[in-house]
Amino acid sequence: IFSGKKLDAASIDELEEALYGADFGVETATEIIDEIQAAYRKDKELRGQDAARIGARVLERVLEGAEAPEDWLGEADPAVICLIGVNGSGKTTTTAKLGWKFKEEGKGVVLGACDTFRAAANEQIKTWADRLDLRLVASHHNADSAAVAYDAWQAAKGDNAKVLILDTAGRLHTKGNLMEELKKIRRVLQKHDETAPHHAWLVVDGSLGSNSIEQARKFHEAFGLTGLIVTKLDGTSRGGALVGIYRELQLPIYFVGLGEAKEDLQPFSVKNYTNALFG
Amino acid sequence: SLTDRMGQALRNLRGVGKLTEDNMAEALKEVRTALLSADVHFKVARQFVEDVRQAAMGQEVLKSVTPGQQIIKIINDELAKLLGEGTTGLADKKPLRIMMVGLHGSGKTTTSAKLAKRLMKDGYKPALIACDVYRPAAIDQLETLAKQIEVPCYTDRTSQDVPKIGRTGWDWAKEQERNLIIFDTAGRLQIDEDLIGEIKKLKDKIVPDEVLLVADSALGQEAVNVAKHFHEAVNLTGIVLTKLDGDARGGAALSMKAITGVPIKFMGTGEKTDDFDIFHPDRMAQRILG
Ligand SMILES: Nc1nc2c(ncn2[C@@H]2O[C@H](COP(=O)(O)OP(=O)(O)OP(=O)(O)O)[C@@H](O)[C@H]2O)c(=O)[nH]1
Ligand SMILES: Nc1nc2c(ncn2[C@@H]2O[C@H](COP(=O)(O)OP(=O)(O)OP(=O)(O)O)[C@@H](O)[C@H]2O)c(=O)[nH]1
Ligand SMILES: [Mg+2]
Ligand SMILES: [Mg+2]
């Protein structure tokens, strides 16, 4: 559709379908289509690739500032990263990937197994920690997740580790009591470092639609987010909900997950993202 | 709700004696926007609105003094009908073999346990077979759930040969005189040729009576391609929608059903093994329309 051919009603319709197909949602898809329609009314010679350029421009405008800032880790020792999100989004796997990344950079890392609820959650993160030779702090099934966070923080402090990554249990944003549990983790961390957690990232499954935006709103309200990770972008979904999230909450997207292996984590790049769509 | 949003469009219909293409078009535009914002696939939303338009231009609505209300009723009925068509029960046989497939994190392992628990109440003697050899502690997870619901679970931590594990698990379940055998598989992308090949080979070995796609109800527009590819690969007999205890509108359900025709059989409504229900098309229709 984004070729050298001249646009017509049929191809504009195809364009609209592609925009919705990327999970941009009504607001962003409409904005891009309106801009393309306006340009087409002015110039009937408009081509597919011109439309692509308009789309890319709108997206870059909307996603301005959406990348992680330079040197974002910060001065705290340990810098505490908390991964939260709904069930199955990829938090545990991402915890492992992040731990590995920092270890490769020569930083001391401690992982905290704060999912004390789900079946074999401890075994899962322990398998990763053993595989990657990362220090893990965990407790027994049904232990208090905030207590594990506390123990993990103490261990990181004792180890002089630079990074503490806390994996938490999946929870739907519609469950008030589970959102309260998150707040308890925050309170406990703040008893030891009032600036912690320094990074609170929502891990969002890139194959989901507009509900990701509501997830982000509710998690932000309950816990205070500082950023996002979008996973499973190695699938066919374009993760367009991240645009809706960024429009509303202006939270940078730190990383994208591109697979199940330890290396499958990339810093989010607006350029790469728009090229993949409008290339 | 859709009724609220259509309020303005429909108010214009109320005083109108006859339904016309024009006042109909405005109301239908609202329906299309409602469906798109519920993550219904672009083409499916278009087709659905067209089907409603055809039905609404029919005789009863034209004669009705409250065409607006008639249209809302048509929309709800059409949607519930589309969602609910097809055999929503499981194959009525013993022994019954069920293969669970789907994308990563959709809820396959948890749903395998839920299904076993539910069918035990219907008199089945289930066995769970752990065919996910990739995800760290996947076998531990299924084993833990199996213990919770007191169902025997076949595991093999020494093999990476999934079709062989499935076949051996089936034999083992038969020896244990289990008559409901549920095979949990690893999450996989529908575009992963090797892993799609694996479930094809597994299917050949275990000859399942049911192949269920376990799908997150919050899926976006790619739900159609996901369902289509899995269906073409292993011939799905049903869909299970999970995480309906969230607030996703669930338009993916309509998309998957409309494009593949595969019936939606169950819904996951929470993290516990009891949080499982047969699919209710009328409730889903309400949810999608918002
Ligand atoms: N293809 C792909 N799969 C991923 C990615 N990230 C995670 N996964 C897979 O998604 C599934 C769920 O990952 P988990 O890490 O268990 O997700 P979680 O958020 O910790 O899940 P809960 O703790 O149960 O809420 C696993 O099969 C992972 O291997 C990714 O970027 N791409
Ligand atoms: N709230 C809620 N959570 C669910 C539901 N079904 C499954 N889950 C949760 O979703 C997460 C993923 O479930 P799994 O059963 O591990 O998913 P899976 O498809 O087997 O994941 P992979 O094997 O990695 O592909 C877990 O945290 C489950 O407890 C549901 O209906 N509602
Ligand atoms: Mg986890
Ligand atoms: Mg699983």
XYZ file of C-alpha atoms and ligand atoms in Angstrom:
635
model
C 0.000 0.000 0.000
C 2.897 2.358 0.664
C 4.226 2.073 -2.864
C 4.730 4.448 -5.737
C 1.155 3.970 -6.922
C -1.258 6.912 -6.796
C -3.762 6.848 -3.956
C -7.448 6.273 -4.536
C -10.472 5.513 -2.367
C -9.645 1.798 -2.318
C -6.048 2.250 -1.259
C -6.983 4.802 1.407
C -9.377 2.208 2.740
C -6.527 -0.315 2.757
C -4.443 2.224 4.642
C -7.136 2.646 7.255
C -7.332 -1.112 7.658
C -3.556 -1.319 8.147
C -3.641 1.401 10.797
C -6.370 -0.316 12.778
C -4.608 -3.611 12.175
C -1.593 -2.250 14.038
C -3.792 -1.757 17.134
C -3.423 2.013 17.039
C -7.028 2.335 18.159
C -9.629 4.822 17.007
C -7.906 8.064 18.083
C -4.489 7.530 16.481
C -5.809 5.729 13.385
C -8.288 8.561 12.810
C -5.586 11.213 13.265
C -3.339 9.602 10.668
C -6.140 8.906 8.182
C -7.487 12.456 8.526
C -4.072 13.900 7.786
C -3.676 11.640 4.757
C -7.199 12.493 3.543
C -6.468 16.219 3.907
C -3.257 15.865 1.904
C -5.078 13.801 -0.739
C -7.811 16.442 -1.121
C -5.107 19.036 -1.819
C -3.154 16.804 -4.174
C -4.779 14.034 -6.167
C -1.340 12.919 -7.309
C -0.463 11.776 -3.800
C 1.232 8.369 -3.774
C 1.325 5.511 -1.322
C 4.812 6.408 -0.185
C 3.700 9.989 0.496
C 0.936 8.619 2.682
C 3.543 6.489 4.474
C 5.636 9.573 5.113
C 2.617 11.369 6.593
C 1.874 8.379 8.811
C 5.469 8.196 10.002
C 5.496 11.935 10.708
C 2.338 11.766 12.798
C 3.671 8.796 14.714
C 7.036 10.424 15.388
C 5.211 13.530 16.554
C 2.992 11.531 18.898
C 5.922 9.431 20.169
C 8.281 12.309 20.788
C 10.176 11.648 24.011
C 9.006 8.036 24.163
C 12.523 6.576 24.291
C 14.441 5.970 27.495
C 16.551 8.944 28.582
C 20.353 8.601 28.554
C 21.932 7.188 31.726
C 18.550 6.411 33.120
C 19.698 3.899 35.762
C 20.518 6.637 38.279
C 22.801 7.062 41.270
C 20.956 5.016 43.868
C 22.673 1.933 45.280
C 20.971 -0.338 44.547
C 18.857 1.109 41.752
C 15.552 -0.672 42.247
C 13.533 -1.759 39.204
C 10.062 -3.114 39.843
C 8.296 -5.059 37.077
C 4.512 -5.169 37.310
C 1.685 -6.059 34.993
C -1.180 -8.356 34.182
C -0.975 -12.127 34.094
C 1.217 -13.671 31.434
C 2.631 -10.414 30.046
C 6.263 -11.558 30.312
C 7.450 -10.097 33.647
C 9.465 -13.091 34.868
C 11.168 -13.663 31.528
C 11.922 -9.934 31.259
C 13.355 -9.914 34.796
C 15.813 -12.586 33.669
C 16.656 -10.739 30.442
C 17.288 -7.483 32.316
C 19.389 -9.231 34.940
C 21.528 -10.766 32.245
C 21.911 -7.465 30.409
C 23.195 -5.658 33.503
C 25.486 -8.533 34.405
C 26.984 -8.408 30.907
C 27.613 -4.700 31.544
C 29.650 -5.668 34.585
C 27.110 -4.493 37.149
C 26.211 -6.393 40.312
C 22.653 -7.702 40.077
C 20.178 -9.179 42.550
C 16.769 -10.560 41.523
C 13.812 -10.598 43.903
C 11.137 -13.279 43.490
C 8.107 -11.339 44.657
C 5.572 -13.610 42.951
C 4.804 -15.769 45.943
C 1.417 -16.763 44.656
C 1.401 -18.515 41.290
C 2.120 -22.225 40.877
C 5.848 -22.829 40.321
C 6.635 -19.097 40.090
C 9.681 -19.539 42.332
C 10.884 -22.536 40.315
C 10.583 -20.543 37.099
C 12.679 -17.585 38.214
C 15.106 -19.878 40.043
C 15.702 -21.804 36.797
C 16.531 -18.519 35.081
C 18.786 -17.337 37.919
C 20.730 -20.618 37.889
C 21.027 -20.578 34.124
C 22.311 -16.991 34.056
C 24.294 -17.220 37.305
C 22.394 -14.362 38.926
C 21.789 -13.982 42.645
C 18.164 -14.627 43.510
C 16.326 -13.826 46.736
C 13.168 -15.878 47.137
C 10.974 -17.254 49.866
C 8.396 -20.014 50.134
C 5.096 -20.216 48.287
C 2.502 -17.858 49.866
C 5.119 -15.784 51.681
C 4.509 -12.039 51.951
C 5.712 -10.518 48.675
C 6.680 -7.274 50.417
C 8.842 -9.262 52.844
C 10.668 -10.805 49.882
C 11.160 -7.321 48.417
C 12.664 -6.239 51.714
C 14.974 -9.263 51.909
C 16.046 -8.762 48.310
C 16.854 -5.117 49.005
C 18.929 -6.075 52.045
C 20.796 -8.673 49.978
C 21.508 -6.164 47.211
C 22.719 -3.654 49.788
C 24.890 -6.276 51.442
C 26.319 -7.367 48.087
C 26.889 -3.784 47.028
C 24.906 -4.670 43.929
C 24.127 -1.845 41.539
C 20.793 -3.195 40.357
C 17.896 -4.872 42.158
C 15.150 -6.214 39.897
C 11.883 -7.225 41.542
C 9.580 -9.614 39.671
C 5.995 -9.491 40.909
C 2.922 -11.680 40.461
C 0.662 -11.098 37.505
C -2.513 -9.307 38.497
C -5.443 -7.799 36.648
C -5.808 -4.058 37.187
C -9.452 -4.647 38.051
C -8.562 -6.402 41.313
C -8.409 -3.828 44.087
C -6.887 -6.106 46.710
C -4.048 -7.127 44.386
C -3.340 -3.495 43.519
C -3.183 -2.858 47.285
C -0.562 -5.605 47.596
C 1.591 -3.670 45.138
C 1.286 -0.541 47.246
C 2.550 -2.517 50.220
C 5.680 -3.501 48.270
C 6.277 0.185 47.548
C 5.803 1.180 51.201
C 8.224 -1.474 52.426
C 10.889 -0.400 49.907
C 10.443 3.231 50.878
C 11.164 2.387 54.519
C 14.732 1.584 53.432
C 15.162 4.038 50.589
C 12.508 6.693 50.278
C 13.400 7.131 46.592
C 12.737 3.451 45.814
C 11.534 1.934 43.578
C 13.512 4.106 41.198
C 12.038 2.443 38.162
C 8.522 1.023 38.090
C 7.787 -0.488 34.732
C 4.570 -1.890 33.406
C 5.248 -4.988 31.326
C 2.675 -5.031 28.542
C 1.977 -7.905 26.156
C 2.442 -6.427 22.684
C -0.281 -8.638 21.180
C -3.059 -7.082 23.238
C -5.382 -4.342 22.035
C -6.773 -1.225 23.650
C -7.155 -2.797 27.092
C -3.396 -2.211 27.558
C -4.203 1.482 27.854
C -6.623 0.840 30.705
C -4.027 -1.443 32.327
C -1.499 1.381 32.184
C -3.969 3.905 33.641
C -4.875 1.699 36.572
C -1.336 0.529 37.373
C -0.124 4.111 37.137
C -2.860 5.245 39.512
C -2.125 2.503 42.020
C 1.650 2.237 41.906
C 3.048 5.145 39.928
C 4.794 4.015 36.762
C 8.057 5.424 35.413
C 8.076 3.466 32.183
C 6.960 0.604 30.020
C 8.287 -2.603 28.517
C 6.378 -4.038 25.561
C 6.880 -7.774 25.046
C 6.235 -10.334 22.301
C 6.872 -7.930 19.441
C 8.533 -10.844 17.636
C 4.956 -11.911 16.876
C 2.820 -10.384 14.143
C 1.224 -7.741 16.379
C 2.511 -4.204 15.985
C 1.951 -3.263 19.614
C 0.043 -0.132 18.606
C -1.522 0.188 22.049
C 1.822 1.596 23.211
C 0.992 4.708 21.200
C -2.281 5.100 23.073
C -0.481 4.601 26.374
C 2.191 7.137 25.522
C -0.335 9.715 24.291
C -2.081 9.614 27.609
C 0.583 8.969 30.204
C 3.833 10.093 28.560
C 5.747 7.155 30.064
C 8.931 6.249 28.161
C 9.179 2.801 26.647
C 12.468 1.425 27.888
C 12.654 -1.946 26.177
C 10.840 -4.264 23.813
C 10.811 -8.044 24.156
C 11.571 -9.889 20.936
C 11.593 -13.507 21.987
C 12.023 -15.989 24.805
C 15.820 -16.037 25.097
C 17.979 -13.931 27.416
C 19.232 -11.737 24.556
C 15.755 -10.967 23.235
C 15.463 -7.516 24.784
C 16.139 -4.325 22.836
C 15.999 -0.663 23.825
C 12.880 0.893 22.281
C 13.614 3.064 19.253
C 10.935 5.335 17.769
C 12.744 5.293 14.416
C 12.822 1.491 14.264
C 9.212 1.301 15.341
C 7.889 3.717 12.720
C 10.079 2.183 10.012
C 8.691 -1.262 10.734
C 5.214 0.156 10.172
C 5.714 2.703 7.396
C 9.141 1.550 6.177
C -22.709 2.023 26.758
C -23.493 1.634 23.084
C -27.089 2.614 23.824
C -25.863 5.861 25.403
C -23.491 6.578 22.552
C -26.087 5.749 19.978
C -28.506 7.931 21.920
C -27.988 10.983 19.757
C -28.020 9.045 16.516
C -31.108 7.152 17.608
C -32.962 10.202 18.901
C -33.102 11.311 15.311
C -34.720 8.005 14.463
C -37.328 8.203 17.178
C -39.385 11.059 15.813
C -38.904 9.803 12.303
C -41.840 7.869 10.875
C -39.754 5.893 8.480
C -36.256 4.552 8.716
C -34.109 5.782 5.838
C -30.627 5.037 4.584
C -29.434 8.392 5.909
C -30.576 8.314 9.499
C -29.589 4.655 9.578
C -26.065 5.445 8.395
C -25.364 7.759 11.323
C -26.514 5.185 13.855
C -24.431 2.474 12.213
C -21.354 4.663 12.245
C -21.640 4.640 16.043
C -21.854 0.851 16.030
C -18.735 0.547 13.884
C -16.780 2.873 16.185
C -17.982 0.914 19.207
C -16.785 -2.347 17.674
C -13.404 -0.938 16.605
C -12.792 0.496 20.060
C -13.582 -2.973 21.436
C -10.705 -4.371 19.321
C -12.960 -6.068 16.778
C -11.039 -6.624 13.534
C -11.505 -3.885 10.943
C -13.029 -6.153 8.281
C -15.204 -8.044 10.761
C -16.623 -4.778 12.136
C -17.426 -3.614 8.615
C -19.153 -6.887 7.695
C -21.100 -6.982 10.931
C -22.394 -3.437 10.496
C -23.405 -4.294 6.937
C -25.323 -7.364 8.166
C -27.100 -5.207 10.755
C -27.963 -2.634 8.098
C -29.512 -5.337 5.915
C -31.527 -6.703 8.809
C -32.584 -3.229 9.934
C -33.841 -2.192 6.515
C -36.193 -5.147 6.770
C -39.949 -4.949 7.223
C -40.474 -5.049 11.002
C -38.162 -2.140 11.697
C -39.659 -0.077 8.921
C -43.122 -0.546 10.435
C -41.958 -0.022 14.033
C -42.755 3.160 15.951
C -39.492 2.827 17.850
C -36.980 1.972 15.129
C -34.076 2.971 17.389
C -34.916 0.357 19.972
C -35.480 -2.193 17.252
C -32.028 -1.548 15.868
C -30.362 -1.948 19.268
C -32.171 -5.239 19.641
C -31.045 -6.360 16.178
C -27.440 -5.469 17.017
C -27.467 -7.392 20.271
C -29.220 -10.399 18.758
C -26.994 -10.506 15.671
C -23.871 -10.317 17.821
C -24.987 -12.977 20.280
C -26.020 -15.233 17.397
C -22.668 -14.855 15.645
C -20.755 -15.521 18.846
C -22.793 -18.526 19.885
C -23.081 -20.470 16.652
C -21.605 -23.936 16.488
C -21.201 -26.793 18.895
C -20.213 -25.212 22.155
C -20.008 -28.492 24.043
C -17.127 -30.927 23.973
C -17.232 -34.115 21.914
C -19.439 -36.496 23.835
C -17.115 -39.472 24.096
C -15.004 -41.446 26.549
C -12.061 -41.563 26.411
C -11.675 -37.950 25.359
C -8.336 -36.434 24.328
C -7.899 -32.640 24.315
C -4.877 -30.748 22.971
C -4.370 -27.178 24.260
C -2.572 -24.686 21.998
C -2.005 -20.941 21.826
C 0.275 -17.923 22.121
C 2.642 -17.359 25.029
C 1.065 -16.562 28.370
C -2.531 -16.953 27.178
C -3.403 -19.324 30.022
C -2.976 -22.835 28.518
C -1.385 -24.481 31.550
C -3.849 -22.981 34.026
C -6.774 -23.752 31.702
C -5.659 -27.379 31.329
C -6.065 -27.787 35.082
C -9.365 -25.876 35.102
C -10.762 -28.072 32.349
C -9.693 -31.247 34.158
C -11.321 -30.035 37.369
C -14.578 -29.124 35.673
C -14.870 -32.371 33.757
C -14.210 -34.399 36.900
C -17.559 -33.045 38.104
C -19.078 -34.457 34.918
C -17.761 -37.897 35.831
C -14.518 -37.952 33.841
C -11.244 -39.336 35.243
C -8.687 -36.841 33.929
C -4.950 -37.037 33.335
C -2.716 -34.097 32.472
C 0.204 -34.529 30.068
C 3.063 -32.024 30.238
C 4.146 -31.349 26.658
C 5.835 -27.973 27.269
C 9.516 -28.849 27.355
C 10.790 -25.320 26.806
C 9.487 -22.846 29.350
C 11.480 -22.876 32.595
C 9.513 -24.822 35.221
C 6.523 -25.361 32.905
C 6.434 -29.006 33.928
C 6.659 -27.991 37.615
C 3.747 -25.620 37.073
C 1.459 -28.258 35.545
C 2.545 -30.802 38.143
C 1.766 -28.378 40.980
C -1.678 -27.609 39.560
C -2.343 -31.315 38.998
C -1.538 -32.053 42.645
C -3.854 -29.235 43.742
C -6.796 -30.767 41.883
C -5.707 -34.348 42.609
C -5.291 -35.382 39.000
C -2.419 -37.616 37.814
C 0.123 -35.833 35.633
C 2.563 -37.372 33.150
C 5.958 -35.678 32.947
C 9.248 -36.421 31.239
C 12.048 -34.038 32.047
C 14.603 -36.005 30.018
C 13.097 -35.645 26.563
C 12.674 -32.826 24.084
C 10.636 -35.005 21.724
C 7.159 -33.555 22.211
C 5.214 -35.931 19.911
C 6.851 -38.892 21.651
C 6.084 -37.459 25.122
C 2.472 -37.017 24.049
C 2.194 -40.562 22.754
C 3.848 -42.046 25.844
C 1.658 -39.879 28.051
C -1.428 -41.206 26.292
C -0.337 -44.817 26.879
C 0.439 -44.018 30.509
C -2.991 -42.407 30.972
C -4.695 -45.456 29.458
C -2.802 -47.706 31.882
C -4.034 -45.511 34.720
C -7.545 -45.949 33.328
C -7.996 -42.228 32.819
C -10.673 -41.364 30.262
C -9.993 -37.636 29.809
C -6.484 -36.794 28.664
C -5.469 -33.146 28.431
C -2.215 -32.254 26.676
C -0.686 -28.913 27.691
C 1.719 -27.476 25.117
C 4.236 -24.628 25.048
C 3.301 -21.133 23.975
C 4.198 -20.516 20.350
C 3.806 -17.868 17.663
C 1.525 -18.842 14.790
C 4.359 -17.820 12.442
C 6.932 -20.110 14.074
C 7.168 -22.835 11.439
C 9.172 -25.250 13.596
C 6.856 -25.016 16.569
C 3.724 -25.155 14.432
C 5.248 -28.249 12.841
C 5.696 -29.657 16.334
C 2.024 -29.423 17.269
C 1.086 -30.912 13.900
C 3.314 -33.895 14.672
C 1.961 -34.081 18.223
C -1.575 -34.070 16.854
C -0.757 -36.968 14.519
C 0.585 -38.961 17.450
C -2.225 -38.346 19.952
C -5.210 -37.996 17.588
C -7.093 -35.563 19.832
C -10.874 -35.368 19.815
C -10.647 -31.674 20.639
C -8.015 -29.053 19.824
C -8.634 -25.910 21.863
C -7.064 -22.527 21.142
C -6.517 -20.804 24.481
C -6.680 -17.083 23.720
C -6.374 -13.980 25.871
C -9.693 -12.129 25.640
C -7.756 -8.839 25.454
C -6.015 -9.724 22.174
C -5.814 -7.036 19.532
C -6.397 -7.093 15.799
C -3.917 -9.889 15.110
C -6.291 -12.314 16.861
C -7.721 -13.082 13.431
C -4.375 -14.115 11.958
C -3.471 -16.067 15.082
C -6.722 -18.033 15.032
C -6.607 -18.527 11.266
C -3.069 -19.934 11.270
C -3.593 -22.225 14.229
C -6.844 -23.428 12.652
C -5.177 -24.156 9.328
C -2.343 -25.966 11.093
C -4.186 -28.187 13.568
C -7.893 -27.804 12.811
C -9.229 -26.204 15.988
C -12.458 -27.555 17.469
C -12.886 -24.774 19.989
C -11.633 -21.567 21.546
C -11.206 -20.796 25.233
C -11.188 -17.094 26.093
C -9.166 -16.283 29.203
C -8.832 -13.434 31.702
C -12.459 -12.379 31.329
C -12.301 -11.269 34.940
C -10.507 -8.224 33.529
C -12.265 -5.393 31.721
C -11.191 -6.007 28.140
C -14.216 -5.583 25.870
C -13.134 -8.742 24.069
C -13.720 -7.858 20.420
C -11.081 -10.448 19.511
C -13.685 -13.084 20.344
C -15.980 -11.836 17.594
C -13.101 -11.548 15.137
C -11.781 -15.057 15.718
C -15.242 -16.606 15.586
C -16.403 -14.665 12.545
C -13.314 -15.421 10.457
C -12.610 -19.061 11.395
C -16.063 -20.242 12.438
C -14.442 -22.081 15.346
C -16.915 -22.113 18.258
C -16.020 -20.477 21.560
C -16.512 -23.158 24.173
C -15.227 -21.899 27.523
C -14.108 -18.837 29.396
C -11.487 -18.347 32.082
C -12.629 -15.951 34.770
C -9.784 -15.886 37.263
C -6.555 -17.452 38.467
C -8.042 -20.252 40.565
C -8.848 -23.671 39.128
C -12.547 -23.023 39.841
C -12.584 -19.843 37.731
C -13.890 -21.501 34.613
C -17.250 -21.460 32.868
C -18.923 -22.457 29.654
C -19.079 -19.609 27.178
C -22.081 -17.252 27.362
C -22.581 -15.556 23.969
C -25.223 -13.095 25.168
C -22.997 -11.863 28.010
C -20.079 -11.541 25.600
C -22.215 -9.535 23.161
C -23.108 -7.052 25.929
C -19.458 -6.787 26.879
C -18.207 -6.147 23.359
C -20.804 -3.475 22.691
C -19.905 -1.793 25.960
N 7.675 -14.709 21.888
C 7.894 -14.093 23.048
N 7.514 -14.714 24.171
C 7.754 -14.080 25.335
C 8.343 -12.786 25.411
N 8.421 -12.444 26.724
C 7.910 -13.471 27.428
N 7.499 -14.460 26.596
C 6.862 -15.728 26.920
O 5.596 -15.418 27.469
C 5.232 -16.434 28.404
C 4.898 -15.767 29.723
O 6.092 -15.203 30.256
P 6.286 -14.993 31.826
O 7.618 -14.369 31.979
O 5.993 -16.234 32.576
O 5.134 -13.932 32.085
P 4.705 -13.320 33.483
O 4.247 -11.945 33.240
O 5.823 -13.463 34.466
O 3.502 -14.268 33.863
P 2.749 -14.327 35.288
O 3.825 -14.263 36.331
O 2.042 -15.627 35.272
O 1.843 -13.155 35.327
C 6.411 -17.392 28.488
O 6.142 -18.478 27.614
C 7.564 -16.574 27.948
O 8.583 -17.352 27.379
C 8.725 -12.143 24.177
O 9.229 -11.023 24.115
N 8.453 -12.853 23.039
N -6.907 -13.313 36.034
C -6.777 -14.411 35.281
N -5.563 -14.942 35.144
C -5.443 -16.062 34.404
C -6.546 -16.675 33.755
N -6.073 -17.770 33.104
C -4.742 -17.828 33.336
N -4.369 -16.789 34.123
C -3.035 -16.415 34.581
O -2.319 -16.025 33.423
C -0.927 -16.319 33.607
C -0.458 -17.201 32.461
O -1.095 -18.451 32.599
P -0.387 -19.784 32.085
O -1.345 -20.897 32.356
O 0.989 -19.908 32.634
O -0.306 -19.456 30.549
P 0.316 -20.346 29.397
O -0.471 -20.135 28.165
O 0.435 -21.766 29.833
O 1.757 -19.702 29.233
P 2.955 -20.295 28.371
O 3.031 -21.752 28.659
O 4.156 -19.546 28.812
O 2.635 -20.014 26.944
C -0.810 -16.959 34.976
O -0.495 -15.940 35.894
C -2.208 -17.485 35.243
O -2.498 -17.596 36.613
C -7.843 -16.067 33.899
O -8.859 -16.505 33.364
N -7.897 -14.945 34.675
Mg 5.832 -14.324 36.345
Mg 2.082 -22.966 29.922
